[in-house]
DNA sequence: GAATCAATACCCCGTTCGGGGTATTCTGAA
DNA sequence: TTCAGAATACCCCGAACGGGGTATTGATTC
């Protein structure tokens, strides 16, 4: 089976370089190439199912919305797509944010080109391709020698401040408990349509499009 | 600089096999070989400084004291020695215990021999050589999807056996990620109606009636 | 007074979901 | 060989959802 690959990279020279790199392989086929996060999101959404990439190589430093944010959105729309970050950043924050966002691999831009190809293959075999320093950081984190910057108590609450109002928190809690518009309406003595409006607002703030994801975020981030 | 290597492996055939494997390399020299943890501890303590290994390949399943306990002791005596676990165990508990003990790499015994050699080289370059499944587990842990077994009471797992089948677990995971019948259908190459049937079965087993609740249970009980 | 935000309420419409049920095939264990 | 469980697939139908948008009111701040 051929691996369908997409690239999101704003630097034209590097994008072209990676595009050319993947013309040499039978098992990997480049199906799309984007210069920004928005272009990727919109472009992939419009792709026919047969062209939906299996793997995306994602730069972090993109114009307007970052590769990390793009990753969040794409993973929501297409949870089956695997994303490898490929970037100059090797600081812990970017690594961990990426992984939290759903990235399944993390390469550095100074890695050899063959490493990128191997990483794609490794990923579809169920692995988690990482640069040497990334693997080391992950092992240190696992050993408890280093806390994830995302798990620092002070940062945790400041970095996940979705600015939910009191009402929104109440209703999000209702979502987590499995409430429907109807039951939440009765419970809070408001119209079901009002419930729905609030939930729309919650989704917007959490950047999600479904109850399942809202519940997941709520529980993972201790919002309720 | 030549890497000084030691082996701790109780199975004679495998020990001999690894010993022979490392006779072919200029950059790696086997300086010692032990059949048990005690032998390794005592033997390395007695080595002259010039013979202290840089790297130890450590089996976990050793007679009397385990490879993990041996690792703890050796890392205390010689913090500079790097240890790669090489073992049949790929369960999370062993992985995390090893890393907590101070191991800097973790290979599986069914990895190719060249992989072992590469791992040794990778390690001295500052990396953290891991088998594919180990890397994946470590990434999952970093993502927060999986808690380290060391931090979870064992009763948590035994008291919440919903008897989900493999397929059901896969699809439950898909629910948690926000997948719809359509996206999960594509992802798993089955009919959306089949997805729906599985999800109905999942709901029955979890005693829930909605995605929100299924996701909640799945996350609260670490089912995925 | 004007601007902003939160809460409330609603319309339209297509999509997705949940639950009642049915069925077949394959595999492994008894 | 038989049986049970898992995986696959489907029908019917009403309920619920998500997302585009609109609007008003009240409270607070500048």
Coordinates of C-alpha atoms (C1' of nucleotides) in Angstrom, one line a residue:
Chain A
X1 CA 0.0 0.0 0.0
X2 CA 1.3 3.4 -1.0
X3 CA 1.6 6.0 1.8
X4 CA -0.2 9.2 0.8
X5 CA 1.8 12.1 2.1
X6 CA 1.1 15.8 2.4
X7 CA 3.4 18.6 3.4
X8 CA 2.7 21.9 5.2
X9 CA 5.7 24.1 4.9
X10 CA 5.8 27.9 4.2
X11 CA 9.4 28.2 3.0
X12 CA 9.3 27.6 -0.7
X13 CA 12.8 26.3 -1.0
X14 CA 12.3 23.7 1.7
X15 CA 8.9 22.7 0.5
X16 CA 10.2 22.2 -3.0
X17 CA 13.2 20.2 -1.6
X18 CA 10.9 17.9 0.3
X19 CA 8.6 17.5 -2.6
X20 CA 11.5 16.5 -4.8
X21 CA 12.8 14.2 -2.1
X22 CA 9.6 12.1 -2.2
X23 CA 9.5 11.7 -6.0
X24 CA 12.0 8.9 -5.6
X25 CA 10.0 6.4 -3.7
X26 CA 7.4 3.9 -4.8
X27 CA 6.0 3.4 -1.4
X28 CA 5.3 7.0 -0.6
X29 CA 3.3 9.3 -2.8
X30 CA 3.0 13.1 -2.3
X31 CA -0.7 14.0 -2.7
X32 CA -0.7 17.5 -1.5
X33 CA 1.5 20.4 -0.5
X34 CA 0.5 23.5 1.4
X35 CA 2.2 26.7 2.3
X36 CA 0.1 27.6 5.4
X37 CA -2.1 26.0 8.0
X38 CA -5.3 27.5 6.6
X39 CA -4.4 26.3 3.2
X40 CA -3.8 22.8 4.5
X41 CA -7.0 22.7 6.5
X42 CA -9.1 24.0 3.7
X43 CA -7.3 21.9 1.1
X44 CA -7.5 18.7 2.9
X45 CA -11.2 19.2 3.7
X46 CA -11.8 19.5 -0.1
X47 CA -9.8 16.4 -1.0
X48 CA -11.7 13.4 -2.3
X49 CA -11.5 10.5 0.2
X50 CA -9.0 8.7 -2.0
X51 CA -6.6 11.6 -1.7
X52 CA -6.8 12.2 2.0
X53 CA -3.2 11.8 3.2
X54 CA -2.2 9.1 5.6
X55 CA 0.7 11.2 6.9
X56 CA 1.4 15.0 7.0
X57 CA 4.8 16.5 7.4
X58 CA 4.0 19.7 9.4
X59 CA 6.2 22.7 10.0
X60 CA 5.5 24.5 13.2
X61 CA 6.4 28.0 12.2
X62 CA 3.7 28.9 9.7
X63 CA 2.2 32.2 8.8
X64 CA -0.9 33.2 10.8
X65 CA -1.9 29.9 12.5
X66 CA 0.9 27.7 13.7
X67 CA 1.6 24.1 12.7
X68 CA 0.5 23.1 16.2
X69 CA -2.9 24.7 15.9
X70 CA -3.2 23.3 12.4
X71 CA -2.4 19.9 13.9
X72 CA -5.2 20.3 16.4
X73 CA -7.7 21.2 13.8
X74 CA -6.7 18.5 11.3
X75 CA -6.7 15.8 14.0
X76 CA -10.2 16.8 14.9
X77 CA -11.4 16.6 11.3
X78 CA -9.4 13.6 10.4
X79 CA -8.3 11.7 13.4
X80 CA -6.8 9.0 11.3
X81 CA -4.3 11.2 9.7
X82 CA -0.9 10.9 11.3
X83 CA 1.2 14.0 11.6
X84 CA 5.0 14.4 11.9
X85 CA 6.2 17.7 13.0
X86 CA 9.4 18.8 11.2
X87 CA 10.8 22.0 12.6
X88 CA 13.8 23.9 13.9
X89 CA 12.4 24.0 17.5
X90 CA 13.9 21.5 19.9
X91 CA 12.8 23.1 23.1
X92 CA 10.6 21.1 25.3
X93 CA 7.6 23.3 25.1
X94 CA 7.2 22.9 21.4
X95 CA 7.8 19.2 21.6
X96 CA 5.2 18.6 24.2
X97 CA 2.7 21.0 22.8
X98 CA 3.0 19.2 19.5
X99 CA 2.5 15.8 21.0
X100 CA -0.4 17.1 23.0
X101 CA -1.9 18.4 19.8
X102 CA -1.8 14.9 18.4
X103 CA 1.5 14.7 16.5
X104 CA 2.9 11.2 16.2
X105 CA 6.4 12.1 15.4
X106 CA 8.9 15.0 15.7
X107 CA 11.9 15.6 13.5
X108 CA 14.3 18.5 13.4
X109 CA 15.0 20.3 10.2
X110 CA 18.7 19.5 10.4
X111 CA 17.9 15.8 10.3
X112 CA 19.2 14.1 7.1
X113 CA 16.6 13.8 4.3
X114 CA 16.7 10.0 4.5
X115 CA 15.7 10.4 8.1
X116 CA 12.5 12.1 7.0
X117 CA 11.7 9.2 4.6
X118 CA 12.4 6.6 7.3
X119 CA 10.3 8.5 9.7
X120 CA 7.3 8.3 7.4
X121 CA 7.8 4.6 7.0
X122 CA 8.3 4.1 10.7
X123 CA 5.2 6.0 11.5
X124 CA 2.9 3.8 9.4
X125 CA 4.5 0.8 11.0
X126 CA 3.1 2.0 14.3
X127 CA 6.2 3.7 15.6
X128 CA 6.8 7.2 16.9
X129 CA 9.7 8.6 14.8
X130 CA 11.7 11.1 16.8
X131 CA 15.0 12.9 16.4
X132 CA 17.7 11.8 18.8
X133 CA 17.3 14.8 21.1
X134 CA 13.6 14.5 21.1
X135 CA 13.8 10.8 22.1
X136 CA 16.2 11.7 24.9
X137 CA 13.9 14.4 26.2
X138 CA 11.0 12.1 26.1
X139 CA 12.9 9.5 28.0
X140 CA 14.0 12.1 30.6
X141 CA 10.4 13.1 31.0
X142 CA 9.3 9.5 31.4
X143 CA 12.0 9.0 34.0
X144 CA 10.6 11.9 35.9
X145 CA 13.9 13.8 35.6
X146 CA 12.1 16.5 33.8
X147 CA 8.5 17.7 34.0
X148 CA 6.7 18.5 30.9
X149 CA 6.3 22.2 30.6
X150 CA 2.7 21.6 30.0
X151 CA 2.3 19.9 33.3
X152 CA 3.7 22.7 35.4
X153 CA 0.9 23.6 37.7
X154 CA 1.1 27.3 37.1
X155 CA 1.3 27.0 33.4
X156 CA -1.3 24.4 33.2
X157 CA -4.1 26.7 34.2
X158 CA -2.8 29.8 32.4
X159 CA -2.1 28.0 29.1
X160 CA -5.5 26.3 29.0
X161 CA -7.7 29.3 29.8
X162 CA -10.4 28.9 27.3
X163 CA -12.2 31.9 28.9
X164 CA -15.4 30.0 29.5
X165 CA -18.1 31.9 31.3
X166 CA -19.8 30.6 34.4
X167 CA -22.8 29.4 32.3
X168 CA -20.5 27.8 29.8
X169 CA -18.8 25.9 32.4
X170 CA -22.0 24.7 33.9
X171 CA -23.2 23.5 30.5
X172 CA -19.9 21.9 29.7
X173 CA -20.2 20.0 32.9
X174 CA -23.7 19.0 31.7
X175 CA -22.2 17.7 28.4
X176 CA -19.7 15.6 30.3
X177 CA -22.6 14.1 32.3
X178 CA -24.3 13.2 29.0
X179 CA -27.0 15.8 29.1
X180 CA -28.9 16.6 25.9
X181 CA -30.2 20.0 24.9
X182 CA -33.6 18.9 26.3
X183 CA -32.4 17.7 29.7
X184 CA -30.0 20.6 30.2
X185 CA -32.8 23.0 29.3
X186 CA -35.0 21.5 32.0
X187 CA -32.2 21.4 34.5
X188 CA -31.2 25.0 34.0
X189 CA -34.7 26.4 33.3
X190 CA -33.8 27.8 30.0
X191 CA -34.8 27.1 26.4
X192 CA -33.2 24.2 24.6
X193 CA -32.3 26.6 21.9
X194 CA -30.4 28.7 24.5
X195 CA -28.6 25.6 25.6
X196 CA -27.6 25.0 22.0
X197 CA -26.3 28.5 21.6
X198 CA -24.2 28.2 24.6
X199 CA -22.8 24.9 23.4
X200 CA -22.0 26.4 20.1
X201 CA -20.0 29.1 21.9
X202 CA -18.3 26.4 24.0
X203 CA -17.3 24.5 20.9
X204 CA -15.9 27.7 19.4
X205 CA -13.8 28.4 22.5
X206 CA -12.5 24.8 22.8
X207 CA -12.0 24.6 19.0
X208 CA -14.0 21.4 18.7
X209 CA -16.9 20.3 16.7
X210 CA -18.5 17.5 18.6
X211 CA -19.6 16.5 22.1
X212 CA -17.1 13.7 22.2
X213 CA -14.2 16.2 21.7
X214 CA -15.7 18.7 24.1
X215 CA -15.9 16.0 26.8
X216 CA -12.4 14.9 26.0
X217 CA -10.9 18.4 26.3
X218 CA -13.0 19.1 29.4
X219 CA -11.7 16.0 31.1
X220 CA -8.1 16.2 29.9
X221 CA -7.7 19.8 30.8
X222 CA -9.7 19.6 34.1
X223 CA -12.1 22.2 32.9
X224 CA -14.9 20.7 34.9
Chain B
X1 CA 36.9 6.6 20.6
X2 CA 36.0 3.0 21.0
X3 CA 32.8 2.3 22.9
X4 CA 33.4 -0.2 25.8
X5 CA 30.5 -2.5 26.0
X6 CA 29.4 -5.1 28.6
X7 CA 26.6 -7.6 28.4
X8 CA 24.4 -9.1 31.2
X9 CA 22.5 -12.0 29.8
X10 CA 21.8 -15.3 31.5
X11 CA 20.9 -17.3 28.4
X12 CA 24.2 -18.8 27.2
X13 CA 23.2 -19.0 23.5
X14 CA 22.0 -15.4 23.3
X15 CA 25.0 -14.1 25.3
X16 CA 27.3 -15.9 22.9
X17 CA 25.4 -14.6 20.0
X18 CA 25.7 -11.0 21.1
X19 CA 29.3 -11.5 22.0
X20 CA 30.0 -12.7 18.5
X21 CA 27.9 -9.9 17.0
X22 CA 30.3 -7.3 18.5
X23 CA 33.5 -8.9 17.2
X24 CA 32.8 -7.2 13.9
X25 CA 33.0 -3.6 14.8
X26 CA 36.0 -1.3 15.2
X27 CA 34.1 1.3 17.1
X28 CA 32.6 -1.0 19.7
X29 CA 34.7 -3.3 21.9
X30 CA 33.2 -5.9 24.3
X31 CA 35.1 -5.7 27.6
X32 CA 32.9 -7.9 29.8
X33 CA 30.1 -10.4 29.8
X34 CA 28.1 -11.6 32.7
X35 CA 25.4 -14.2 33.3
X36 CA 23.7 -12.6 36.2
X37 CA 23.1 -9.3 38.0
X38 CA 25.3 -10.2 40.9
X39 CA 28.1 -11.2 38.6
X40 CA 27.8 -8.0 36.8
X41 CA 27.8 -5.8 39.9
X42 CA 30.7 -7.6 41.4
X43 CA 32.6 -7.9 38.2
X44 CA 32.3 -4.3 37.2
X45 CA 33.3 -3.1 40.6
X46 CA 36.5 -5.0 40.2
X47 CA 37.3 -3.8 36.8
X48 CA 40.2 -1.4 36.4
X49 CA 39.1 2.1 35.4
X50 CA 40.3 1.6 31.8
X51 CA 37.9 -1.3 31.5
X52 CA 34.8 0.2 33.0
X53 CA 32.2 -0.1 30.2
X54 CA 30.6 2.9 28.6
X55 CA 27.5 0.9 27.8
X56 CA 25.8 -2.2 29.2
X57 CA 23.3 -4.3 27.4
X58 CA 21.1 -5.6 30.2
X59 CA 18.6 -8.4 30.1
X60 CA 15.7 -8.0 32.5
X61 CA 14.9 -11.6 33.3
X62 CA 18.0 -12.6 35.2
X63 CA 18.4 -15.3 37.9
X64 CA 17.9 -14.0 41.4
X65 CA 18.1 -10.2 41.1
X66 CA 16.5 -8.8 38.0
X67 CA 18.1 -6.6 35.3
X68 CA 16.1 -3.7 36.6
X69 CA 17.5 -4.1 40.1
X70 CA 20.9 -4.6 38.7
X71 CA 20.5 -1.3 36.7
X72 CA 19.6 0.6 39.9
X73 CA 22.7 -0.7 41.6
X74 CA 25.1 -0.1 38.7
X75 CA 23.7 3.4 38.1
X76 CA 24.4 4.2 41.7
X77 CA 27.9 2.9 41.6
X78 CA 28.7 4.2 38.1
X79 CA 26.3 6.9 37.1
X80 CA 28.3 7.5 33.9
X81 CA 27.5 4.0 32.6
X82 CA 24.7 4.0 30.1
X83 CA 22.4 1.0 30.1
X84 CA 20.2 -0.4 27.3
X85 CA 17.6 -2.9 28.4
X86 CA 17.2 -5.7 25.9
X87 CA 14.4 -8.0 26.7
X88 CA 11.2 -9.8 25.7
X89 CA 9.0 -7.6 27.9
X90 CA 7.1 -4.8 26.1
X91 CA 4.5 -4.2 28.7
X92 CA 4.4 -0.7 30.1
X93 CA 5.3 -1.6 33.6
X94 CA 8.6 -3.1 32.7
X95 CA 9.4 -0.2 30.3
X96 CA 8.7 2.4 32.9
X97 CA 10.4 0.6 35.7
X98 CA 13.5 0.2 33.6
X99 CA 13.6 3.9 32.7
X100 CA 13.0 4.9 36.3
X101 CA 15.9 2.7 37.2
X102 CA 18.1 4.7 34.9
X103 CA 18.0 2.8 31.6
X104 CA 18.7 5.0 28.6
X105 CA 17.4 2.7 26.0
X106 CA 15.0 -0.2 25.6
X107 CA 15.1 -2.8 22.9
X108 CA 13.2 -5.9 22.3
X109 CA 14.8 -9.3 21.8
X110 CA 13.1 -9.7 18.5
X111 CA 14.7 -6.6 17.1
X112 CA 17.3 -7.3 14.4
X113 CA 20.9 -7.6 15.5
X114 CA 21.9 -4.6 13.6
X115 CA 19.4 -2.7 15.6
X116 CA 21.3 -3.5 18.7
X117 CA 24.5 -2.2 17.2
X118 CA 22.8 0.9 16.0
X119 CA 21.3 1.4 19.5
X120 CA 24.7 1.4 21.1
X121 CA 26.0 4.0 18.7
X122 CA 22.8 6.0 19.0
X123 CA 23.2 6.0 22.8
X124 CA 26.7 7.4 22.9
X125 CA 25.6 10.1 20.5
X126 CA 23.2 11.3 23.2
X127 CA 20.1 9.6 21.9
X128 CA 17.6 7.2 23.6
X129 CA 17.4 4.1 21.4
X130 CA 14.0 2.5 21.6
X131 CA 12.1 -0.1 19.8
X132 CA 9.2 1.1 17.7
X133 CA 6.5 0.0 20.2
X134 CA 8.5 1.4 23.1
X135 CA 8.8 4.8 21.3
X136 CA 5.0 4.7 20.7
X137 CA 4.3 4.0 24.3
X138 CA 6.5 6.8 25.4
X139 CA 4.8 9.2 23.1
X140 CA 1.4 8.2 24.4
X141 CA 2.6 8.7 27.9
X142 CA 3.9 12.1 27.0
X143 CA 0.7 13.0 25.3
X144 CA -1.1 12.2 28.6
X145 CA -3.1 9.5 26.9
X146 CA -1.6 6.9 29.1
X147 CA -0.6 7.2 32.7
X148 CA 2.6 5.4 33.8
X149 CA 1.5 2.1 35.4
X150 CA 3.8 3.0 38.3
X151 CA 1.4 5.7 39.2
X152 CA -1.8 3.8 39.0
X153 CA -3.2 1.4 41.5
X154 CA -3.6 -2.0 40.0
X155 CA -7.1 -2.3 41.2
X156 CA -8.1 0.4 38.8
X157 CA -7.6 -2.0 35.9
X158 CA -9.1 -5.1 37.5
X159 CA -12.3 -3.5 38.7
X160 CA -13.3 -2.1 35.4
X161 CA -13.3 -5.0 33.0
X162 CA -16.0 -4.2 30.5
X163 CA -15.0 -7.1 28.3
X164 CA -14.5 -5.0 25.3
X165 CA -13.2 -6.8 22.2
X166 CA -10.2 -5.5 20.3
X167 CA -12.4 -4.0 17.7
X168 CA -14.6 -2.4 20.3
X169 CA -11.6 -0.8 21.9
X170 CA -10.3 0.5 18.7
X171 CA -13.6 2.1 17.9
X172 CA -14.0 3.4 21.4
X173 CA -10.7 5.1 20.9
X174 CA -12.1 6.5 17.7
X175 CA -15.1 7.9 19.6
X176 CA -12.8 9.6 22.1
X177 CA -10.9 11.2 19.2
X178 CA -14.2 12.6 17.9
X179 CA -14.6 10.2 15.0
X180 CA -18.1 9.9 13.3
X181 CA -19.5 6.8 11.9
X182 CA -18.3 8.0 8.5
X183 CA -14.7 8.8 9.5
X184 CA -14.3 5.7 11.5
X185 CA -15.8 3.7 8.6
X186 CA -13.1 5.1 6.3
X187 CA -10.3 4.7 8.9
X188 CA -11.1 1.1 9.5
X189 CA -12.3 0.2 6.0
X190 CA -15.6 -1.1 7.2
X191 CA -19.2 0.0 6.5
X192 CA -20.5 2.9 8.6
X193 CA -23.3 0.6 9.6
X194 CA -20.8 -1.8 11.0
X195 CA -19.2 1.0 12.9
X196 CA -22.6 1.8 14.3
X197 CA -23.3 -1.7 15.3
X198 CA -20.0 -1.9 17.2
X199 CA -20.7 1.3 18.9
X200 CA -24.2 0.0 19.9
X201 CA -22.4 -2.9 21.5
X202 CA -19.9 -0.7 23.2
X203 CA -22.7 1.4 24.7
X204 CA -24.4 -1.8 26.0
X205 CA -21.2 -2.9 27.6
X206 CA -20.5 0.5 29.2
X207 CA -24.1 1.0 30.1
X208 CA -24.3 4.4 28.4
X209 CA -26.5 6.0 25.8
X210 CA -24.4 8.7 24.3
X211 CA -21.0 9.5 22.9
X212 CA -20.4 12.0 25.7
X213 CA -20.9 9.3 28.3
X214 CA -18.9 6.7 26.4
X215 CA -16.0 9.2 26.2
X216 CA -16.2 10.0 29.8
X217 CA -16.1 6.4 30.9
X218 CA -13.3 5.6 28.5
X219 CA -11.2 8.4 29.9
X220 CA -12.1 8.1 33.5
X221 CA -11.4 4.3 33.5
X222 CA -8.5 4.4 31.1
X223 CA -10.1 2.1 28.7
X224 CA -8.3 3.7 25.8
Chain C
dG1 C1' -24.1 57.8 26.3
dA2 C1' -21.5 54.1 23.9
dA3 C1' -19.3 49.8 23.8
dT4 C1' -18.7 45.2 25.3
dC5 C1' -19.9 40.9 27.1
dA6 C1' -23.0 37.4 28.9
dA7 C1' -27.3 35.4 28.8
dT8 C1' -31.3 34.5 26.5
dA9 C1' -33.9 33.2 22.4
dC10 C1' -34.9 31.9 17.9
dC11 C1' -34.8 30.4 12.4
dC12 C1' -33.3 27.2 8.8
dC13 C1' -31.7 22.9 7.2
dG14 C1' -28.9 19.2 6.4
dT15 C1' -26.4 15.6 8.9
dT16 C1' -25.7 12.5 12.4
dC17 C1' -27.1 9.7 15.9
dG18 C1' -29.4 6.1 18.8
dG19 C1' -32.1 2.1 19.3
dG20 C1' -35.3 -1.3 18.0
dG21 C1' -34.3 -5.2 15.3
dT22 C1' -32.4 -8.6 11.5
dA23 C1' -28.8 -11.6 9.3
dT24 C1' -24.3 -14.0 7.7
dT25 C1' -19.7 -15.6 8.1
dC26 C1' -15.6 -16.9 10.3
dT27 C1' -12.9 -18.8 14.0
dG28 C1' -11.7 -21.2 18.0
dA29 C1' -13.0 -24.1 21.7
dA30 C1' -15.4 -28.0 23.6
Chain D
dT1 C1' -19.6 -31.4 14.7
dT2 C1' -21.6 -27.9 17.4
dC3 C1' -21.8 -23.7 19.7
dA4 C1' -20.5 -19.1 21.1
dG5 C1' -18.4 -14.9 20.2
dA6 C1' -16.6 -11.5 17.1
dA7 C1' -16.9 -9.0 13.0
dT8 C1' -19.5 -7.6 9.4
dA9 C1' -23.6 -5.7 7.3
dC10 C1' -28.2 -3.9 7.0
dC11 C1' -33.4 -1.8 7.7
dC12 C1' -36.5 1.5 9.8
dC13 C1' -37.5 5.8 12.0
dG14 C1' -37.7 9.3 15.1
dA15 C1' -34.7 12.2 17.9
dA16 C1' -30.9 14.9 18.4
dC17 C1' -27.2 17.4 16.7
dG18 C1' -24.2 21.1 14.5
dG19 C1' -23.5 25.2 12.2
dG20 C1' -24.9 29.1 9.4
dG21 C1' -27.0 33.0 11.1
dT22 C1' -30.3 36.6 13.6
dA23 C1' -31.9 39.4 17.7
dT24 C1' -32.8 41.6 22.5
dT25 C1' -31.8 42.7 27.2
dG26 C1' -29.1 43.7 31.2
dA27 C1' -24.9 44.8 33.5
dT28 C1' -20.5 46.9 33.6
dT29 C1' -16.9 49.9 32.2
dC30 C1' -15.1 53.9 30.0

